[in-house]
Coordinates of C-alpha atoms and ligand atoms in Angstrom, one line a residue:
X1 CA 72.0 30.1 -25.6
X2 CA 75.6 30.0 -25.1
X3 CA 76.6 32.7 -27.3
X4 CA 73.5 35.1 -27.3
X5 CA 73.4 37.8 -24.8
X6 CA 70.0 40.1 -24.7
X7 CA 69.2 43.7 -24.0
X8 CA 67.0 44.0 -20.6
X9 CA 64.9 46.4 -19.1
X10 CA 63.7 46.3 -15.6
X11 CA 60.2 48.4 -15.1
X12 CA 59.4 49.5 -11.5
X13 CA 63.4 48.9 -10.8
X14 CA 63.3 50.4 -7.8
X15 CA 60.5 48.7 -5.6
X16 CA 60.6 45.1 -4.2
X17 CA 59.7 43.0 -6.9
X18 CA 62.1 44.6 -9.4
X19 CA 64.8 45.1 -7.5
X20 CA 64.6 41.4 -6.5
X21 CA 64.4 41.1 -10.3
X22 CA 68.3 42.4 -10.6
X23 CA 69.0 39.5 -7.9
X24 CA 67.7 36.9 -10.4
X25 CA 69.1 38.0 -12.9
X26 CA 72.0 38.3 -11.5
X27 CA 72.0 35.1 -9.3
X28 CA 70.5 32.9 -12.2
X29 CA 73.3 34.4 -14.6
X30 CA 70.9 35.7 -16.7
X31 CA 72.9 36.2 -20.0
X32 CA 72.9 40.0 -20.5
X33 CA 74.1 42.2 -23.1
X34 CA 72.8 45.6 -21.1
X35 CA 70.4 45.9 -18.7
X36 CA 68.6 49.6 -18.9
X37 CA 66.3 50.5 -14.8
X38 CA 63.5 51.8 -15.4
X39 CA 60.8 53.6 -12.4
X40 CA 58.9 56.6 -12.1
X41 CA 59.6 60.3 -11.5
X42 CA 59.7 59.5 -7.5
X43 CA 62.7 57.2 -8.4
X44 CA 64.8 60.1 -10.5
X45 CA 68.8 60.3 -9.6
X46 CA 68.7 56.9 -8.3
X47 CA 70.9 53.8 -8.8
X48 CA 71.0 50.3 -8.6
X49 CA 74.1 47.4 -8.5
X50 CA 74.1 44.8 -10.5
X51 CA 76.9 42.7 -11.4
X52 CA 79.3 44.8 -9.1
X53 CA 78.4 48.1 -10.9
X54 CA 76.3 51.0 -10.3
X55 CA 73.9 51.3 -13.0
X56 CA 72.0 54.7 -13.2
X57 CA 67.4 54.5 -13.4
X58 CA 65.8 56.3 -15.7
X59 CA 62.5 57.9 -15.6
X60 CA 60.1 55.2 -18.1
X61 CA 59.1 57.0 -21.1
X62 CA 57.5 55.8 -24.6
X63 CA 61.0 56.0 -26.1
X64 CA 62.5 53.8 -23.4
X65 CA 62.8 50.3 -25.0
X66 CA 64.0 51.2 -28.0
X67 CA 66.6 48.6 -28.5
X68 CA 65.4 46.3 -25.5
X69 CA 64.9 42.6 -26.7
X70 CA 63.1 41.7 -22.8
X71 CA 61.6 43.8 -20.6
X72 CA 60.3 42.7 -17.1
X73 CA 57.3 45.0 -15.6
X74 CA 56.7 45.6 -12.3
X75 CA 55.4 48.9 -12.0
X76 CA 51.0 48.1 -11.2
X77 CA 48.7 47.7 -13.4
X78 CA 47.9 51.0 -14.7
X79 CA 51.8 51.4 -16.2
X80 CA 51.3 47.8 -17.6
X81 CA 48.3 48.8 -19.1
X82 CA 50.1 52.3 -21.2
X83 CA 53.7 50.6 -21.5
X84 CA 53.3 47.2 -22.6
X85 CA 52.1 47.8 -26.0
X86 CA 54.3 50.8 -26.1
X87 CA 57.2 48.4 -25.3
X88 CA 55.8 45.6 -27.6
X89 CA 55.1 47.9 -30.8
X90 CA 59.1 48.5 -30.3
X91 CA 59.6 44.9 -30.9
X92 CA 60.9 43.9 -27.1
X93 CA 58.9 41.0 -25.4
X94 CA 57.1 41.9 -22.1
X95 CA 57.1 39.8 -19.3
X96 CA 54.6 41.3 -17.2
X97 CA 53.9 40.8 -13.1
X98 CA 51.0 42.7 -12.9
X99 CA 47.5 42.0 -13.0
X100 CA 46.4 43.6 -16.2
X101 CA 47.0 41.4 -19.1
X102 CA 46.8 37.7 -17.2
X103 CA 43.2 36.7 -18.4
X104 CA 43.6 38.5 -22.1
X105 CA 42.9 35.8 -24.4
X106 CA 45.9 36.5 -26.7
X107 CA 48.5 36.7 -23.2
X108 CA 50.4 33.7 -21.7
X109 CA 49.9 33.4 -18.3
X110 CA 53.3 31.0 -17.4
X111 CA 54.9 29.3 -14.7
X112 CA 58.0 27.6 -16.1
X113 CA 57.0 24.0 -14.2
X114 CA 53.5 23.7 -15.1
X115 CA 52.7 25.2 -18.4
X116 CA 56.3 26.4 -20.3
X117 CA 54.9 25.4 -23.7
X118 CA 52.2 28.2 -23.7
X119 CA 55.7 31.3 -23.4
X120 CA 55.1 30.2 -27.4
X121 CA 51.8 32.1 -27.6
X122 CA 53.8 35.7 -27.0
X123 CA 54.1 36.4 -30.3
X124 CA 50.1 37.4 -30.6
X125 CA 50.6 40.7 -28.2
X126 CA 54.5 40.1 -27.9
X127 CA 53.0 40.0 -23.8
X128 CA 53.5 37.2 -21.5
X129 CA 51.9 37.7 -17.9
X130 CA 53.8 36.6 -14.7
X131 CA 50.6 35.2 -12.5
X132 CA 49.1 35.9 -9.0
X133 CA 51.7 35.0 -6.6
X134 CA 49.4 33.0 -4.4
X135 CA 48.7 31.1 -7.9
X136 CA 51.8 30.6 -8.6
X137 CA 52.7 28.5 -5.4
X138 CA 49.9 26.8 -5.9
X139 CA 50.1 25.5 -9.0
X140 CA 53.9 24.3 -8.8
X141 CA 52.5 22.1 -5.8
X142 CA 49.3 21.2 -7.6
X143 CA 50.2 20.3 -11.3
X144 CA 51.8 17.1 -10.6
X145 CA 48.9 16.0 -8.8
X146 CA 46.5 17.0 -11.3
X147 CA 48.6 15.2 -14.0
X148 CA 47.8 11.9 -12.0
X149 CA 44.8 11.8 -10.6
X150 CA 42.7 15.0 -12.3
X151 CA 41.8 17.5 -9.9
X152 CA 38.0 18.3 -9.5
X153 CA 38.0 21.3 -6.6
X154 CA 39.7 23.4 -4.4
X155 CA 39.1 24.5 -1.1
X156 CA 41.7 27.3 -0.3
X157 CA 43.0 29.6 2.5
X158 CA 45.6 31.6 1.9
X159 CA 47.6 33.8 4.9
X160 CA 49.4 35.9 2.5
X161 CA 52.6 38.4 3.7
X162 CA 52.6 42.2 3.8
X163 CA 55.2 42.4 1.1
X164 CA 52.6 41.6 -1.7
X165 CA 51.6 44.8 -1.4
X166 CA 54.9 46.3 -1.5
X167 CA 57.7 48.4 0.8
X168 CA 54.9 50.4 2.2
X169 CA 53.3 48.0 4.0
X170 CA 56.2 46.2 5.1
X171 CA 57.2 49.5 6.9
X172 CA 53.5 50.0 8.2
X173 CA 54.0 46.6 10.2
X174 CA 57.3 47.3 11.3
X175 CA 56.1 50.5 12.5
X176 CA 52.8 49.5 14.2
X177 CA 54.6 46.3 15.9
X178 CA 57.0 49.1 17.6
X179 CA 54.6 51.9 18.3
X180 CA 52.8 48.7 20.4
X181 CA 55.8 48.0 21.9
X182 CA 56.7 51.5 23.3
X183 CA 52.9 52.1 24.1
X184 CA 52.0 55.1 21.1
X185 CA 48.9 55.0 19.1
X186 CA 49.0 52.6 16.1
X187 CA 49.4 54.6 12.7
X188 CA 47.2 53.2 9.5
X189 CA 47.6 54.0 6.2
X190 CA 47.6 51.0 3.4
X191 CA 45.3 48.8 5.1
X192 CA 42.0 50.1 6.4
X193 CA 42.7 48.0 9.9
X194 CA 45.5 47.5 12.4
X195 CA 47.7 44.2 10.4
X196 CA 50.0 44.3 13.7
X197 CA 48.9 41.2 15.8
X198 CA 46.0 40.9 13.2
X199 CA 44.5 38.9 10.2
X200 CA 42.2 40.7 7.7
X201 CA 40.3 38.8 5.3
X202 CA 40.9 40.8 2.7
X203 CA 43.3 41.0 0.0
X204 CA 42.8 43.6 -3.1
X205 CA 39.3 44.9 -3.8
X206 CA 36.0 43.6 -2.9
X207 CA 33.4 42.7 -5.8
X208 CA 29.6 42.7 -5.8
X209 CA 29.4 38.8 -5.0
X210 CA 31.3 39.5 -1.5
X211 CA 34.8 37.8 -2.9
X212 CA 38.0 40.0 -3.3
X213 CA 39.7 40.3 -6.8
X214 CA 43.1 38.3 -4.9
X215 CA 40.2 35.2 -4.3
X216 CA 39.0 35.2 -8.3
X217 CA 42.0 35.8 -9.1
X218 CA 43.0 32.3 -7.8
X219 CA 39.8 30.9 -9.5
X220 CA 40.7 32.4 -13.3
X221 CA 44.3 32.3 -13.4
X222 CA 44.6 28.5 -11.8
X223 CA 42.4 27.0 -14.6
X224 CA 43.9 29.0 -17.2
X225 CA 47.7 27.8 -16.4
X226 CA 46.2 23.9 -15.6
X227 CA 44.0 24.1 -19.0
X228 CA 41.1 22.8 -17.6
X229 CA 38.2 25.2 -17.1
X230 CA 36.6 22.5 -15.3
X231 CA 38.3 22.7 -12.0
X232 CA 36.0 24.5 -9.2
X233 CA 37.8 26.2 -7.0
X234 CA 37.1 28.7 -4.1
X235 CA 39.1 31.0 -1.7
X236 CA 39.3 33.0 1.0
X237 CA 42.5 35.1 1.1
X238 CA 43.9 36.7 4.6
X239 CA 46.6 39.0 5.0
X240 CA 48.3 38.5 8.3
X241 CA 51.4 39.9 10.1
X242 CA 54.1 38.1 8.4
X243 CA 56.9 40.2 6.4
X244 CA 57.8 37.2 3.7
X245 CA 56.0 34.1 2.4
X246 CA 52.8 33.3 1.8
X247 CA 51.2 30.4 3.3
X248 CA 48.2 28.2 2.1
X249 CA 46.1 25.8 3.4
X250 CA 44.5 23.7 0.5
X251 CA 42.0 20.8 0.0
X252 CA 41.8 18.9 -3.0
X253 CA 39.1 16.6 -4.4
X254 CA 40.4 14.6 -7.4
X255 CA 38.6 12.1 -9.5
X256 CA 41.0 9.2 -8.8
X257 CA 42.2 8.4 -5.2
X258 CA 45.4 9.6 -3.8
X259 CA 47.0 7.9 -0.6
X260 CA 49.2 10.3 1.4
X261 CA 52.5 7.9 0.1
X262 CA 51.6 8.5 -3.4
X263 CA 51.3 12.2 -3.4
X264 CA 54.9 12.3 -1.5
X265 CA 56.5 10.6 -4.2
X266 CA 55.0 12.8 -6.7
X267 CA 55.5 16.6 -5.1
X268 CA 59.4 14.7 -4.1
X269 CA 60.5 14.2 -7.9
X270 CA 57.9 17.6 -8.7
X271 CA 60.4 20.3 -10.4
X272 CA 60.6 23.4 -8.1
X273 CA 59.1 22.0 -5.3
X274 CA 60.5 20.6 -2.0
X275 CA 58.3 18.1 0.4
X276 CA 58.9 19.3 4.3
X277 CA 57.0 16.9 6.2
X278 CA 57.7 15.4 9.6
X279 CA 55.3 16.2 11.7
X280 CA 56.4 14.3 14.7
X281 CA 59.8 16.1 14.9
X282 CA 57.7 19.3 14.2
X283 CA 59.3 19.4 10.4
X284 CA 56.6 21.6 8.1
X285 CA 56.9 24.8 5.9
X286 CA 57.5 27.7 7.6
X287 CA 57.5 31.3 5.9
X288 CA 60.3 32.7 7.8
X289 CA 62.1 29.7 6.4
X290 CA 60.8 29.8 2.6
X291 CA 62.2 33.5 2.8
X292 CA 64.8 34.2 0.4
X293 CA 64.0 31.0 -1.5
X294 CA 63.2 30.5 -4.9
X295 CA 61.4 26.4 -4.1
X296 CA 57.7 25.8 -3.2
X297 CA 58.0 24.1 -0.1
X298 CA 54.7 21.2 0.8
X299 CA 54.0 19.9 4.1
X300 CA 51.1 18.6 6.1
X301 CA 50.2 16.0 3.8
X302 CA 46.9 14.8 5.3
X303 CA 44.0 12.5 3.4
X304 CA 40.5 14.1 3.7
X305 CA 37.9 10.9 4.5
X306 CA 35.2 13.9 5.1
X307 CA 35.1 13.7 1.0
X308 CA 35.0 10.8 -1.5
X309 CA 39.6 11.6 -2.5
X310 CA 40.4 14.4 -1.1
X311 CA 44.0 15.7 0.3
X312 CA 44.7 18.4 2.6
X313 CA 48.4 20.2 2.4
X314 CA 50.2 23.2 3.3
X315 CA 52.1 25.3 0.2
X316 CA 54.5 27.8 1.5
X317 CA 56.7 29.9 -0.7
X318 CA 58.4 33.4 -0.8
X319 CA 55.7 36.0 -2.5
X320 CA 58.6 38.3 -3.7
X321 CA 61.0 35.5 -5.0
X322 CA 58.9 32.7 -6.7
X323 CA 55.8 34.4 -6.4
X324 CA 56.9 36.9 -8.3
X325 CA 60.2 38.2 -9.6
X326 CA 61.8 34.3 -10.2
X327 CA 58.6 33.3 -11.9
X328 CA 59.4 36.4 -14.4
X329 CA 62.8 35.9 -14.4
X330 CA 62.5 31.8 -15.3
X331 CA 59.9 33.2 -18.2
X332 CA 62.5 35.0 -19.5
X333 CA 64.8 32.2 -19.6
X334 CA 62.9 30.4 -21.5
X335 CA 62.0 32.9 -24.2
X336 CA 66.1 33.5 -24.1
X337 CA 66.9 29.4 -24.7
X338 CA 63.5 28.9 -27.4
X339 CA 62.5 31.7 -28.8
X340 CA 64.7 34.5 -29.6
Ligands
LIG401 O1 48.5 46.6 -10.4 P1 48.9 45.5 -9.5 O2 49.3 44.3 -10.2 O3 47.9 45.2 -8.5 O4 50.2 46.1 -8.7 C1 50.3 47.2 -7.7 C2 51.6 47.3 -7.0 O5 51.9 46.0 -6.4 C3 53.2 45.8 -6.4 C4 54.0 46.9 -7.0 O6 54.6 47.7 -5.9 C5 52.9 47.6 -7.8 O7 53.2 49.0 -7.8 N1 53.3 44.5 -7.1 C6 52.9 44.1 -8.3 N2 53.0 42.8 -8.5 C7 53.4 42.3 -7.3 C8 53.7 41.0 -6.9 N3 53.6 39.9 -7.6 C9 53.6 43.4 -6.4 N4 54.1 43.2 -5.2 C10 54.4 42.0 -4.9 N5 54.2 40.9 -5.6 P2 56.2 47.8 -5.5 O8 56.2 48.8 -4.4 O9 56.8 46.5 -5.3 O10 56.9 48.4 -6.8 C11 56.5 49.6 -7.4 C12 57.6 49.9 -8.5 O11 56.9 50.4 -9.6 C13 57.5 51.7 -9.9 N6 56.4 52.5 -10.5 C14 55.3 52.9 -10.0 N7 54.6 53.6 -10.9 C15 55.4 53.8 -11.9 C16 56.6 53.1 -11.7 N8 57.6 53.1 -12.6 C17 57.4 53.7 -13.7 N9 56.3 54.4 -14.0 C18 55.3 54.5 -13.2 N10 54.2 55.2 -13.5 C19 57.9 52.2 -8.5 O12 58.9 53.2 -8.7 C20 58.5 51.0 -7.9 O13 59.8 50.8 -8.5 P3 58.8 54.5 -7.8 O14 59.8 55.5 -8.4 O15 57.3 54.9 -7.8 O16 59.2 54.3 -6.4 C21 60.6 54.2 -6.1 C22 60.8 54.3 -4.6 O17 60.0 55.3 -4.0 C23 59.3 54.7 -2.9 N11 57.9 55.3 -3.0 C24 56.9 54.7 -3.6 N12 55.8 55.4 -3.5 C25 56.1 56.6 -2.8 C26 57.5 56.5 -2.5 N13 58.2 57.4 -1.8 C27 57.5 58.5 -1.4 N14 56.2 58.6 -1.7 C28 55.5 57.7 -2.3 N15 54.2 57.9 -2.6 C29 59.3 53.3 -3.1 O18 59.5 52.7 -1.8 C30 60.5 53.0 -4.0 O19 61.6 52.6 -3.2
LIG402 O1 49.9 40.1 -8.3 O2 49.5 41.2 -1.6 O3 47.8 40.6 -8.4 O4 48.6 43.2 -1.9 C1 48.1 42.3 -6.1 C2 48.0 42.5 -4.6 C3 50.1 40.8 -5.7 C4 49.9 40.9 -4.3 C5 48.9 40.6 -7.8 C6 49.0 42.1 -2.3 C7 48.9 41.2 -6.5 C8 49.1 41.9 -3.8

């Protein structure tokens, strides 16, 4: 791609997935012709840096990617839903981090490690989907070990950080964590209980069967990125007080045996992923550590004997950075290098 530069747009510029976005771009050397910031009314008069200039957002609107060759939402669900095909049907590709378009038949649901061939299926909806970023970890630490020894089922739990839901909540914590402190009454507004000193099973909306739409999300969008419909899987999600990095606990039952050794030597030569695992000098992932990192970090490598080959680890990575806005950038990479 030496010589090709591309038009970008950034949708939902201004919140903490997109502007992390810029970052990427920007730290990843993303090659650029323009790169047009895109947000809601709220977000009017604003601007951005990016590459040592101030670049200007504009409010979205149907005529806004005229011109665009990428354009990377992160804007929610219902302005994926109205804007993506406005943005495709003007001949940009979408890379999308919201929840609306991952389980369409016709949409790519990507992470660049485990399943880059299957960017190629954009050109049915001119859509690709940026995953669930508790998926995403997931799967970087997981494919390798599926590729070996076929995974059969997952048992996860996930203690996922308030910035998945965005600058609101990171500022409810901050703020309940100091109200405590000086002795005030705790203030709640985006989650229906205290998160301060708290864990909350319960990430996204509840369905009728009792799971949240975070837990089947892990479910759907982990067997369609592994192909294989076969594996079971089944979560519980938990939000707890943690600002960046999600954490998960997961137990794996494969068809073929896996020693501790073995799966070491796979996740060590794994692309994106980095083992952290000395337990005797205290050496696991940490979230606060995983912060500002784009790798998946694995730890805790334990054998189950409670089940015929089964493995226990522990998959930390930054929600914001790989679970989300890397993850799109990388997709965008790709369809830069192969495809346009
Ligand atoms: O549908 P989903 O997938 O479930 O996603 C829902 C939300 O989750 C976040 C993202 O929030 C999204 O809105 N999100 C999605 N995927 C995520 C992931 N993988 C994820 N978070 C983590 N990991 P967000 O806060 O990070 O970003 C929101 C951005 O979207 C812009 N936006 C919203 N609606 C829009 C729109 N842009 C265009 N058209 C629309 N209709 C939004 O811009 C933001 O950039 P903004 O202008 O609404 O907000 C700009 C600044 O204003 C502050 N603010 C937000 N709400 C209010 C507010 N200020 C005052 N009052 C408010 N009510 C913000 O802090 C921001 O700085
Ligand atoms: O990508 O942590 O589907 O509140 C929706 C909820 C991301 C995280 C998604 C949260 C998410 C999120």
């Amino acid at each position: 791609m030496a010589d090709k530069h591309f038009n970008i747009a950034v949708v939902g510029a201004t919140g903490a997935v997109g502007n992390t976005m810029l970052a990427c771009l920007e730290e990843r050397n993303f090659p650029t012709k323009s790169v047009r910031l895109l947000a809601s009314e709220r977000s009017r008069g604003r601007s951005l840096p990016f590459r040592g200039e101030q670049i200007a957002v504009e409010v979205l609107d149907k005529n806004s990617f005229e011109g665009v060759d990428i354009a990377i939402f992160s804007a929610g669900g219902g302005t994926s839903k109205e804007f993506s095909p406005i943005a495709a049907a003007a001949g940009c590709v979408v890379v999308d981090n919201s929840s609306a378009w991952r389980m369409d038949p016709d949409v790519p649901l990507v992470v660049p490690e485990v399943n880059p061939h299957a960017v190629a299926g954009y050109t049915k909806k001119g859509i690709i989907a940026n995953p669930n970023c508790s998926t995403i970890q997931m799967v970087v630490a997981l494919a390798p070990l599926h590729k070996e020894a076929v995974i059969e089922r997952l048992v996860i739990s996930t203690y996922q950080a308030v910035s998945g839901t965005g600058k609101k909540a990171v500022d409810e914590l901050e703020a309940q964590v100091k109200a405590i402190a000086e002795g005030r009454p705790v203030e709640k507004k985006v989650y229906p209980h205290q998160i301060a000193y708290n864990c909350l099973p319960h990430i996204d909306r509840f369905l009728d069967s009792g799971y949240t739409f975070e837990e089947m999300k892990m479910v759907n969008e982990t067997r369609k990125i592994m192909e294989d419909d076969s594996i079971r899987v089944t979560a519980t999600t938990v939000r707890v007080p943690v600002f960046y990095g999600h954490s998960e606990s997961v137990n794996i039952q494969t068809k073929k045996k896996l020693t501790r050794e073995r799966v070491w030597e796979l996740l060590k030569t794994a692309p994106g992923v980095r083992v952290v695992d000395d337990p005797a000098n205290n050496v696991y992932p940490l979230a606060i550590e995983a912060a500002g990192q784009d790798l998946t970090f694995v730890g805790r490598v334990r054998e189950d004997d409670s089940i015929e080959n089964g493995i226990n680890m522990w998959i930390v990575a930054d929600n914001i950075r790989k679970g989300a806005a890397t993850n799109a950038v990388q997709i965008a990479e790709i369809l830069a290098e192969k495809y346009l």
